[in-house]
Amino acid sequence: MRLKSYLSGAWVEGQGSPAVLVNPSTEEPLAETSTAGLDLAGALEFARSRGGPVLRKASFAQRGEMLARVSGLIRSQRDALIGIAVENGGNTRSDAKFDIDGAAGTLAHYAAIGRDLGDRRTLVDGDPTPLCRSGGFVGGHLFAPREGVAVHVNAFNFPAWGFAEKAAVALLAGVPVVTKPATSTALLAHRIVTLCVEAEVFPQGALSLVSGAAQGLLDHLTGQDVLAFTGSSDTAALLRTHPALARAGVRINVEADSLNAAILGPDARRGSTTWSMFVSAVARDMTQKAGQKCTAIRRVLVPRDALSAVEEDLASALARVRVGNPAADEVDMGPLATAGQLRDVRAGIDRLCASARVVWTAAEPSPLGAPPGKGFFQTPMLLAADRPLDSSAVHEHEVFGPVATVMPFDSGGEVAELVRRARGCLVSSLFTDDRSFALRMIRALQAWHGRLHVAGEAVASDAPPPGTVFPQLVHGGPGRAGAGEELGGERGLRFYLQRTAVQAPRDLWDALTVAQDPC
Ligand code: NAP
């Protein structure tokens, strides 16, 4: 299968030597793709000049209806999409549902926001301020869609949700999208875009797809465009200093990697509900999507006197995990997505092991249902850093696989010191029933996180796992996590809108901000 890109309203195929997409359980080729020779500058201009004006003319409610249709298409094709995620992403069915249902749910959430915003096309930011004694001249802030294109560069691990969580917000804001999934797992996003094109959900130019390498795509961005990137900090660093982006003043949002922590409160006793919630959360995050989740728990902080019991309980939870080809029903954890990821994970484990000991891993990896010697499998590996204040790698190096490091602490102050060493996280979680410990930790960790998750016995049956990203809440994190922010309900729209302070006679301001603006 030759994957095409959808640019300037047509499916087009690149030239030259292609990248090959494989099944990571069997290494069988599934598709190939290339973007060489494609007119990416023309595609960006087509999106700006054809998609942008039509989207801007549509009301929030009309844009929301488009998103609701995409959500419906994903739901109606759920089984087929899950099949693609199993084959191309190495996802178990449960991993695939997490990605695909997350995509449909996020689109539905933004569709509902569009419905609530109704027939408006722009947003007002707060009340106007009088700028003279009589109050006849005022100043206030208005948001309008940027007149450019939103380029979305996504990571390989959530090809459906990654597409949806960015596209839903940009399109609702009225900005056309060029989405670029990571090449290795692009089949799923390709299929979703195909569904949208076949159903003619969007006006021409509103949604484009680059299937394959970015190949100079970013060289053509202008000051009305935005770039939203999800991926590694290394690639993010390249993009932040990209000369064309810097020159044009392109607005950039970065969602990068993160060494998220899970903290067990000193009050939690072995065998308690809170203890079990903690152990399940860590084991789930290590193995869901084979640990390839930006929100996965990487650092496991436990009171010193609980260290060996936590190690034992986690080891027995991990020992039950059956690794293999997720096409087989009995498999709990699939392979890593690519040979490169496997290489990086193994190198990362070596790096962590310089200052950590191995607590548990399977003696001989023999993946179920995979051809002998094939597939990018890594069994879960639990490490422990006994002197975490003296270990730097565990706080600096993200191993993007089924690996986590347990470490002891002696006080709340030490927890804060250890967590902060990662220089900014997407999410950390706290499992405790001690209200004052929870309050102290939230205050100490708030500035270093995009999201904090606190759970214990009282909410055992209600609290979702910490790794779940809700469209109602912001996603992103300070510092090394990318310093970005996405989602958060209506807040997410602001990235795609220009906020303009308007100083004007009061009657003009009132005319500008009535619900049914005529633009
Ligand atoms: P990556 O290697 O940085 O690639 C991410 C995306 O960037 C891919 O689409 C890739 O395209 C593209 N890319 C690479 N070099 C580029 C360049 N020079 N110009 C333009 N685009 C370029 O990351 P990954 O391996 O896919 O993803 C894993 C990382 O993402 C992990 O570190 C994880 O923590 C992070 N992540 C973060 C979040 C979050 O929300 N914070 C979510 C998911 C993942 P090709 O595939 O074509 O090379």
Coordinates of C-alpha atoms and ligand atoms in Angstrom, one line a residue:
M1 CA 0.0 0.0 0.0
R2 CA 1.3 3.4 -1.0
L3 CA 0.1 6.1 1.5
K4 CA -0.8 9.4 -0.1
S5 CA -0.9 12.8 1.4
Y6 CA -4.1 14.9 1.1
L7 CA -2.9 18.4 -0.1
S8 CA -4.6 21.2 -1.9
G9 CA -7.8 19.2 -2.1
A10 CA -6.3 16.1 -3.8
W11 CA -4.6 12.9 -2.8
V12 CA -1.0 13.1 -4.0
E13 CA 2.0 10.7 -3.8
G14 CA 5.6 11.7 -3.1
Q15 CA 8.6 10.6 -5.2
G16 CA 11.9 9.0 -4.3
S17 CA 12.8 6.3 -1.8
P18 CA 9.9 5.8 0.6
A19 CA 9.7 5.2 4.3
V20 CA 8.3 1.8 5.2
L21 CA 5.6 1.4 7.9
V22 CA 5.7 -2.0 9.5
N23 CA 3.8 -4.2 11.9
P24 CA 6.0 -3.9 15.1
S25 CA 5.1 -7.4 16.3
T26 CA 6.1 -9.2 13.1
E27 CA 8.2 -6.6 11.2
E28 CA 6.1 -7.3 8.1
P29 CA 5.8 -4.2 5.9
L30 CA 2.3 -2.6 5.8
A31 CA 2.7 0.5 3.7
E32 CA 5.2 2.9 2.3
T33 CA 5.2 6.6 1.9
S34 CA 7.2 9.6 0.7
T35 CA 6.7 13.3 0.7
A36 CA 9.6 14.1 -1.6
G37 CA 8.6 16.5 -4.4
L38 CA 5.2 17.4 -3.0
D39 CA 4.2 21.0 -3.2
L40 CA 4.0 21.7 0.5
A41 CA 4.2 25.5 0.2
G42 CA 1.3 25.4 -2.3
A43 CA -0.7 23.2 0.2
L44 CA -0.2 25.7 3.0
E45 CA -1.3 28.5 0.8
F46 CA -4.3 26.5 -0.4
A47 CA -5.3 25.9 3.3
R48 CA -4.9 29.6 4.1
S49 CA -6.7 31.0 1.1
R50 CA -9.5 28.4 0.6
G51 CA -10.0 26.7 3.9
G52 CA -9.5 29.7 6.2
P53 CA -12.1 32.1 4.8
V54 CA -14.8 29.4 4.7
L55 CA -14.1 28.3 8.3
R56 CA -14.0 31.9 9.5
K57 CA -17.4 32.6 7.9
A58 CA -18.9 29.6 9.7
S59 CA -20.2 30.1 13.3
F60 CA -18.8 28.2 16.2
A61 CA -22.0 26.1 16.1
Q62 CA -21.4 25.2 12.5
R63 CA -17.7 24.3 13.1
G64 CA -18.8 22.3 16.0
E65 CA -21.2 20.3 13.8
M66 CA -18.3 19.4 11.6
L67 CA -16.4 18.1 14.6
A68 CA -19.5 16.1 15.8
R69 CA -19.6 14.4 12.3
V70 CA -15.9 13.4 12.6
S71 CA -16.5 12.0 16.1
G72 CA -19.5 10.0 14.7
L73 CA -17.4 8.7 11.8
I74 CA -14.7 7.5 14.2
R75 CA -17.3 5.8 16.4
S76 CA -18.9 4.1 13.4
Q77 CA -15.6 2.8 12.2
R78 CA -14.3 1.9 15.7
D79 CA -13.6 -1.8 15.0
A80 CA -11.7 -1.2 11.8
L81 CA -9.7 1.6 13.4
I82 CA -8.8 -0.6 16.3
G83 CA -7.6 -3.2 13.8
I84 CA -5.2 -0.6 12.2
A85 CA -3.9 0.4 15.7
V86 CA -3.2 -3.3 16.6
E87 CA -1.4 -3.9 13.3
N88 CA 0.6 -0.7 12.8
G89 CA 0.9 0.6 16.4
G90 CA 1.5 -2.7 18.3
N91 CA -1.5 -1.7 20.4
T92 CA -3.6 -4.2 22.4
R93 CA -7.3 -3.7 21.8
S94 CA -7.5 -1.9 25.1
D95 CA -4.6 0.4 24.1
A96 CA -6.2 1.1 20.8
K97 CA -9.6 2.0 22.4
F98 CA -7.8 4.4 24.7
D99 CA -6.5 6.3 21.7
I100 CA -9.5 6.0 19.4
D101 CA -12.3 6.6 22.0
G102 CA -10.2 9.4 23.3
A103 CA -10.2 10.9 19.8
A104 CA -13.9 10.6 19.4
G105 CA -14.6 11.9 22.9
T106 CA -12.4 15.0 22.5
L107 CA -14.0 15.8 19.1
A108 CA -17.4 15.4 20.7
H109 CA -16.4 17.7 23.6
Y110 CA -15.3 20.5 21.3
A111 CA -18.4 20.0 19.2
A112 CA -20.4 20.7 22.3
I113 CA -18.4 23.8 23.1
G114 CA -19.2 25.0 19.5
R115 CA -22.9 24.3 20.1
D116 CA -22.8 26.3 23.3
L117 CA -20.9 29.2 21.7
G118 CA -23.7 29.3 19.1
D119 CA -23.8 31.6 16.1
R120 CA -20.8 33.8 17.2
R121 CA -17.6 33.8 15.1
T122 CA -15.3 35.6 17.5
L123 CA -14.9 35.7 21.3
V124 CA -14.7 38.6 23.8
D125 CA -12.2 38.5 26.6
G126 CA -13.8 40.0 29.6
D127 CA -15.6 43.3 30.1
P128 CA -14.4 46.6 28.6
T129 CA -12.6 49.2 30.8
P130 CA -13.6 52.9 30.6
L131 CA -10.7 54.9 29.3
C132 CA -12.2 58.3 30.1
R133 CA -14.2 59.9 32.8
S134 CA -17.5 59.8 30.9
G135 CA -17.2 56.2 30.0
G136 CA -17.9 57.0 26.4
F137 CA -14.5 55.7 25.3
V138 CA -13.6 52.2 26.3
G139 CA -10.9 49.5 25.8
G140 CA -11.4 45.8 25.8
H141 CA -10.0 42.6 24.3
L142 CA -11.4 40.7 21.4
F143 CA -10.3 37.3 20.0
A144 CA -10.4 36.6 16.3
P145 CA -9.2 33.5 14.3
R146 CA -5.7 33.9 12.9
E147 CA -5.7 34.1 9.2
G148 CA -3.1 31.5 8.7
V149 CA -2.9 27.7 8.9
A150 CA -2.3 25.5 11.9
V151 CA 0.4 22.9 11.3
H152 CA 0.1 20.0 13.7
V153 CA 3.2 17.7 14.0
N154 CA 2.3 14.7 16.1
A155 CA 4.1 11.9 18.0
F156 CA 3.9 8.2 17.0
N157 CA 2.2 7.0 20.2
F158 CA -1.4 8.4 19.9
P159 CA -2.1 8.7 16.1
A160 CA -5.9 9.1 16.6
W161 CA -6.1 11.2 19.8
G162 CA -3.0 13.2 18.8
F163 CA -4.8 14.2 15.5
A164 CA -8.1 14.9 17.2
E165 CA -7.0 16.8 20.3
K166 CA -5.2 19.4 18.1
A167 CA -7.5 19.4 15.0
A168 CA -10.7 19.8 17.1
V169 CA -9.5 22.9 18.8
A170 CA -8.0 24.6 15.7
L171 CA -11.0 23.9 13.5
L172 CA -13.4 25.1 16.2
A173 CA -11.4 28.3 16.4
G174 CA -11.8 28.7 12.7
V175 CA -8.2 27.9 11.6
P176 CA -7.5 25.3 8.8
V177 CA -5.3 22.4 9.7
V178 CA -2.4 20.6 8.1
T179 CA -1.8 17.5 10.2
K180 CA 1.4 15.5 10.1
P181 CA 1.3 12.2 12.0
A182 CA 4.6 10.5 12.9
T183 CA 5.5 8.5 9.9
S184 CA 5.9 5.1 11.6
T185 CA 2.3 4.8 12.8
A186 CA 0.6 7.1 10.2
L187 CA -1.9 4.5 9.0
L188 CA -4.5 5.3 11.7
A189 CA -4.5 9.1 11.1
H190 CA -4.4 8.5 7.4
R191 CA -7.6 6.4 7.7
I192 CA -9.4 9.0 9.8
V193 CA -8.6 11.8 7.4
T194 CA -9.7 9.5 4.5
L195 CA -13.1 9.1 6.3
C196 CA -13.4 12.9 6.6
V197 CA -12.6 13.4 3.0
E198 CA -14.9 10.7 1.7
A199 CA -17.8 12.1 3.8
E200 CA -17.0 15.7 2.7
V201 CA -17.1 16.9 6.3
F202 CA -15.0 20.0 5.8
P203 CA -14.8 22.7 3.2
Q204 CA -11.9 22.4 0.8
G205 CA -8.6 23.4 2.4
A206 CA -9.8 23.0 6.0
L207 CA -8.1 19.7 6.6
S208 CA -4.9 18.5 4.9
L209 CA -2.6 15.5 5.7
V210 CA 1.1 15.1 5.2
S211 CA 1.9 11.4 5.2
G212 CA 5.6 11.1 5.8
A213 CA 8.5 13.4 6.6
A214 CA 8.0 17.1 7.1
Q215 CA 10.5 17.8 4.2
G216 CA 10.7 21.6 4.5
L217 CA 7.0 22.1 5.5
L218 CA 8.0 24.5 8.2
D219 CA 10.1 26.6 5.9
H220 CA 7.0 28.1 4.5
L221 CA 5.2 29.2 7.6
T222 CA 4.2 32.9 8.1
G223 CA 3.4 35.1 11.0
Q224 CA -0.4 34.3 10.9
D225 CA 0.4 30.5 11.1
V226 CA 0.8 28.4 14.2
L227 CA 2.7 25.3 14.8
A228 CA 1.6 22.8 17.5
F229 CA 4.2 20.1 18.0
T230 CA 4.1 16.9 20.1
G231 CA 7.3 14.8 20.4
S232 CA 10.7 14.5 21.9
S233 CA 12.5 17.4 23.5
D234 CA 15.3 17.0 21.0
T235 CA 13.0 17.6 18.0
A236 CA 11.3 20.4 20.0
A237 CA 14.7 22.1 20.5
L238 CA 15.3 22.0 16.7
L239 CA 11.9 23.5 15.9
R240 CA 12.2 26.3 18.5
T241 CA 15.4 27.5 16.7
H242 CA 14.1 26.9 13.2
P243 CA 15.2 30.0 11.3
A244 CA 12.0 30.4 9.2
L245 CA 9.8 30.1 12.3
A246 CA 12.0 32.6 14.3
R247 CA 12.1 35.0 11.3
A248 CA 8.3 35.0 10.7
G249 CA 7.4 35.0 14.4
V250 CA 5.3 31.8 14.1
R251 CA 3.4 31.0 17.3
I252 CA 4.5 27.6 18.6
N253 CA 3.1 25.2 21.2
V254 CA 5.3 22.3 22.3
E255 CA 4.2 19.2 24.1
A256 CA 7.4 17.3 24.9
D257 CA 8.6 14.5 27.2
S258 CA 8.2 14.3 30.9
L259 CA 9.4 12.3 33.9
N260 CA 6.1 12.1 35.7
A261 CA 6.1 11.0 39.3
A262 CA 3.7 8.9 41.4
I263 CA 4.0 9.5 45.1
L264 CA 2.7 7.2 47.8
G265 CA 1.7 9.1 51.0
P266 CA 3.4 8.2 54.2
D267 CA 0.0 7.3 55.6
A268 CA -0.8 4.5 53.1
R269 CA -0.5 1.0 54.6
R270 CA 0.2 -2.1 52.6
G271 CA -3.1 -3.8 51.8
S272 CA -5.1 -0.6 52.1
T273 CA -7.3 0.6 49.2
T274 CA -5.0 3.6 48.6
W275 CA -1.9 1.4 48.5
S276 CA -3.6 -0.9 45.9
M277 CA -4.7 2.1 43.8
F278 CA -1.1 3.3 43.8
V279 CA 0.3 -0.1 42.8
S280 CA -2.3 -0.6 40.0
A281 CA -1.7 2.9 38.7
V282 CA 2.1 2.4 38.4
A283 CA 1.7 -1.1 36.9
R284 CA -0.9 0.2 34.4
D285 CA 1.2 3.1 33.3
M286 CA 4.3 0.9 32.8
T287 CA 2.5 -1.5 30.5
Q288 CA -0.4 0.4 28.8
K289 CA 0.8 1.1 25.3
A290 CA 4.1 -0.6 26.4
G291 CA 4.8 2.5 28.5
Q292 CA 4.8 4.7 25.4
K293 CA 2.6 7.4 26.9
C294 CA 3.8 11.0 27.6
T295 CA 1.8 10.9 30.8
A296 CA 3.2 7.6 32.0
I297 CA 4.6 7.3 35.5
R298 CA 8.4 7.1 35.3
R299 CA 9.4 7.9 38.9
V300 CA 7.8 6.1 41.8
L301 CA 8.4 7.8 45.1
V302 CA 7.6 5.9 48.3
P303 CA 8.3 6.4 52.0
R304 CA 11.6 4.6 52.9
D305 CA 9.9 2.1 55.2
A306 CA 7.5 1.1 52.4
L307 CA 10.2 0.6 49.7
S308 CA 10.6 -3.2 49.8
A309 CA 6.9 -3.9 50.1
V310 CA 6.1 -1.6 47.1
E311 CA 8.9 -3.4 45.1
E312 CA 7.4 -6.8 45.9
D313 CA 3.8 -5.8 45.0
L314 CA 4.9 -4.1 41.8
A315 CA 7.0 -7.1 40.8
S316 CA 4.1 -9.5 41.3
A317 CA 1.8 -7.2 39.3
L318 CA 4.3 -7.0 36.4
A319 CA 4.9 -10.8 36.5
R320 CA 1.3 -11.3 35.5
V321 CA 1.7 -9.2 32.3
R322 CA 1.7 -11.3 29.1
V323 CA 3.8 -9.7 26.4
G324 CA 3.3 -10.5 22.8
N325 CA 1.6 -9.8 19.5
P326 CA -1.6 -8.0 20.4
A327 CA -3.4 -9.8 17.6
A328 CA -3.5 -12.6 20.1
D329 CA -6.3 -12.1 22.7
E330 CA -4.4 -13.2 25.7
V331 CA -1.7 -10.6 25.3
D332 CA -1.7 -7.7 27.8
M333 CA 1.2 -5.7 26.4
G334 CA 2.4 -5.3 22.8
P335 CA 5.8 -4.3 21.3
L336 CA 7.4 -0.9 21.1
A337 CA 6.4 0.9 17.9
T338 CA 9.7 0.8 16.0
A339 CA 13.1 -0.7 15.9
G340 CA 14.5 2.8 16.8
Q341 CA 12.3 3.0 19.9
L342 CA 13.5 -0.4 21.0
R343 CA 17.1 0.7 20.5
D344 CA 16.5 3.9 22.5
V345 CA 14.7 2.2 25.3
R346 CA 17.5 -0.4 25.7
A347 CA 20.1 2.4 25.7
G348 CA 18.0 4.3 28.2
I349 CA 17.8 1.3 30.5
D350 CA 21.6 1.0 30.5
R351 CA 21.8 4.7 31.3
L352 CA 19.5 4.4 34.3
C353 CA 21.2 1.3 35.5
A354 CA 24.4 3.2 36.1
S355 CA 22.7 4.5 39.3
A356 CA 19.8 2.1 39.8
R357 CA 19.4 -1.6 40.5
V358 CA 17.0 -3.9 38.6
V359 CA 14.1 -4.9 40.9
W360 CA 12.2 -7.0 38.4
T361 CA 12.2 -8.0 34.7
A362 CA 11.3 -11.2 32.9
A363 CA 14.2 -13.6 32.7
E364 CA 13.8 -14.5 29.0
P365 CA 11.5 -12.4 26.8
S366 CA 9.5 -14.9 24.6
P367 CA 6.6 -12.8 23.2
L368 CA 3.4 -14.7 22.6
G369 CA 2.2 -15.0 19.0
A370 CA 5.2 -13.3 17.4
P371 CA 7.5 -15.0 14.8
P372 CA 10.7 -16.2 16.5
G373 CA 13.3 -13.4 16.6
K374 CA 10.9 -10.8 15.2
G375 CA 9.2 -7.8 16.7
F376 CA 10.3 -4.9 18.9
F377 CA 9.5 -6.4 22.3
Q378 CA 10.7 -5.1 25.6
T379 CA 9.4 -6.8 28.8
P380 CA 8.5 -4.5 31.7
M381 CA 11.4 -3.5 33.8
L382 CA 11.2 -2.1 37.4
L383 CA 14.3 -0.4 38.7
A384 CA 15.2 1.2 42.1
A385 CA 17.4 4.1 42.9
D386 CA 18.3 3.8 46.5
R387 CA 20.0 7.2 46.7
P388 CA 17.8 9.2 44.4
L389 CA 19.2 12.6 45.4
D390 CA 22.6 11.4 44.1
S391 CA 21.2 9.9 40.9
S392 CA 20.8 12.3 38.0
A393 CA 19.8 10.0 35.1
V394 CA 16.5 9.0 36.7
H395 CA 15.4 12.6 36.9
E396 CA 16.8 13.6 33.4
H397 CA 16.4 10.8 31.0
E398 CA 13.0 9.7 29.8
V399 CA 12.9 6.0 28.8
F400 CA 9.9 5.8 26.5
G401 CA 8.9 2.3 27.3
P402 CA 7.7 -0.1 30.0
V403 CA 10.3 1.1 32.6
A404 CA 9.9 2.9 35.9
T405 CA 12.2 3.6 38.8
V406 CA 11.2 3.3 42.5
M407 CA 12.9 5.6 44.9
P408 CA 12.6 6.2 48.7
F409 CA 12.0 9.5 50.4
D410 CA 12.2 10.6 54.1
S411 CA 10.1 13.7 54.1
G412 CA 7.7 15.9 52.1
G413 CA 10.5 18.3 51.5
E414 CA 12.5 15.5 49.9
V415 CA 9.6 14.6 47.7
A416 CA 9.4 18.2 46.4
E417 CA 13.1 18.3 45.8
L418 CA 13.1 15.0 43.9
V419 CA 10.0 15.8 41.7
R420 CA 11.4 19.2 40.8
R421 CA 14.6 17.7 39.5
A422 CA 12.8 16.6 36.3
R423 CA 12.5 20.4 35.5
G424 CA 8.8 20.3 34.7
C425 CA 6.3 17.5 34.2
L426 CA 3.0 16.9 32.4
V427 CA 1.3 15.2 35.4
S428 CA 2.3 13.8 38.7
S429 CA 0.0 11.8 41.0
L430 CA -0.3 11.5 44.8
F431 CA -2.0 8.6 46.5
T432 CA -2.8 9.5 50.1
D433 CA -5.7 9.9 52.6
D434 CA -3.8 12.5 54.6
R435 CA -5.4 15.8 53.7
S436 CA -2.6 18.0 55.1
F437 CA 0.1 16.0 53.3
A438 CA -1.9 16.4 50.0
L439 CA -2.4 20.1 50.5
R440 CA 1.3 20.6 51.3
M441 CA 2.4 18.6 48.2
I442 CA 0.0 20.4 45.8
R443 CA 1.4 23.7 46.9
A444 CA 5.0 22.5 46.6
L445 CA 4.6 20.9 43.2
Q446 CA 2.0 23.1 41.5
A447 CA 4.4 25.4 39.6
W448 CA 6.3 22.4 38.2
H449 CA 3.3 20.7 36.6
G450 CA 0.6 21.1 34.0
R451 CA -1.6 18.8 36.0
L452 CA -1.7 17.2 39.5
H453 CA -3.8 14.2 40.4
V454 CA -4.6 13.3 44.0
A455 CA -6.6 10.1 44.9
G456 CA -7.2 7.9 47.8
E457 CA -9.7 5.6 49.5
A458 CA -12.7 8.0 49.4
V459 CA -12.6 8.3 45.6
A460 CA -11.4 4.7 44.9
S461 CA -14.4 3.9 42.7
D462 CA -14.6 7.4 41.0
A463 CA -11.1 8.5 40.2
P464 CA -9.8 7.9 36.7
P465 CA -6.2 6.8 36.2
P466 CA -3.7 9.8 36.3
G467 CA -2.6 9.2 32.7
T468 CA -6.0 10.0 31.3
V469 CA -6.1 13.5 29.6
F470 CA -9.5 15.1 29.7
P471 CA -10.4 17.7 27.1
Q472 CA -12.0 19.9 29.9
L473 CA -8.6 20.3 31.5
V474 CA -5.3 21.7 30.2
H475 CA -2.7 19.3 28.9
G476 CA 1.0 20.3 28.9
G477 CA 3.7 21.2 31.3
P478 CA 6.4 23.7 32.1
G479 CA 10.1 23.5 31.4
R480 CA 11.3 20.3 29.8
A481 CA 7.6 19.1 29.3
G482 CA 7.6 21.7 26.5
A483 CA 6.2 24.7 28.3
G484 CA 3.0 24.3 26.2
E485 CA -0.7 24.1 27.0
E486 CA -3.4 22.4 25.0
L487 CA -7.1 21.6 25.5
G488 CA -8.7 22.9 28.7
G489 CA -12.1 23.4 27.1
E490 CA -12.6 26.9 25.6
R491 CA -9.1 27.9 26.9
G492 CA -7.5 25.8 24.2
L493 CA -9.0 28.0 21.4
R494 CA -6.9 31.0 22.4
F495 CA -3.7 29.5 20.8
Y496 CA -5.4 29.8 17.5
L497 CA -6.9 33.2 18.0
Q498 CA -5.4 36.6 18.0
R499 CA -6.2 38.7 21.1
T500 CA -6.5 42.3 20.1
A501 CA -7.0 45.2 22.5
V502 CA -9.6 47.5 20.9
Q503 CA -9.9 51.2 22.1
A504 CA -13.1 52.7 20.7
P505 CA -16.2 54.7 21.4
R506 CA -18.6 52.7 23.6
D507 CA -21.2 52.3 20.9
L508 CA -18.7 50.8 18.5
W509 CA -17.5 48.4 21.1
D510 CA -21.0 47.3 21.8
A511 CA -21.6 46.8 18.1
L512 CA -18.5 44.6 17.9
T513 CA -19.4 42.4 20.7
V514 CA -23.1 41.6 20.2
A515 CA -23.6 37.8 19.8
Q516 CA -24.7 37.9 16.2
D517 CA -21.7 39.7 14.7
P518 CA -22.1 40.1 10.9
C519 CA -18.5 39.4 9.7
Ligands
NAP1 P1 9.9 12.7 17.6 O1 10.9 11.8 17.1 O2 10.3 14.0 18.2 O3 8.8 13.0 16.4 C1 7.7 13.7 16.7 C2 7.2 14.2 15.3 O4 8.1 15.2 14.9 C3 7.0 13.2 14.2 O5 5.8 13.5 13.5 C4 8.2 13.4 13.4 O6 8.1 13.0 12.0 C5 8.4 14.9 13.5 N1 9.7 15.4 13.2 C6 10.9 14.8 13.6 N2 11.9 15.7 13.2 C7 11.4 16.8 12.6 C8 11.9 17.9 12.0 N3 13.2 18.2 11.9 N4 11.0 18.8 11.5 C9 9.7 18.6 11.6 N5 9.1 17.5 12.1 C10 10.0 16.6 12.6 O7 9.0 12.0 18.8 P2 8.3 10.6 18.7 O8 9.4 9.6 18.8 O9 7.3 10.5 17.6 O10 7.5 10.6 20.1 C11 7.9 10.3 21.3 C12 8.2 11.4 22.2 O11 7.0 12.3 22.2 C13 8.4 11.1 23.6 O12 9.5 11.7 24.1 C14 7.1 11.5 24.3 O13 7.3 11.9 25.7 C15 6.7 12.7 23.5 N6 5.2 12.8 23.6 C16 4.8 13.9 24.3 C17 3.4 14.1 24.4 C18 2.8 15.2 25.1 O14 1.6 15.5 25.0 N7 3.6 16.0 25.9 C19 2.5 13.2 23.8 C20 3.0 12.1 23.1 C21 4.4 11.9 23.0 P3 8.6 11.6 11.5 O15 7.9 10.6 12.2 O16 8.2 11.7 10.0 O17 10.1 11.6 11.7

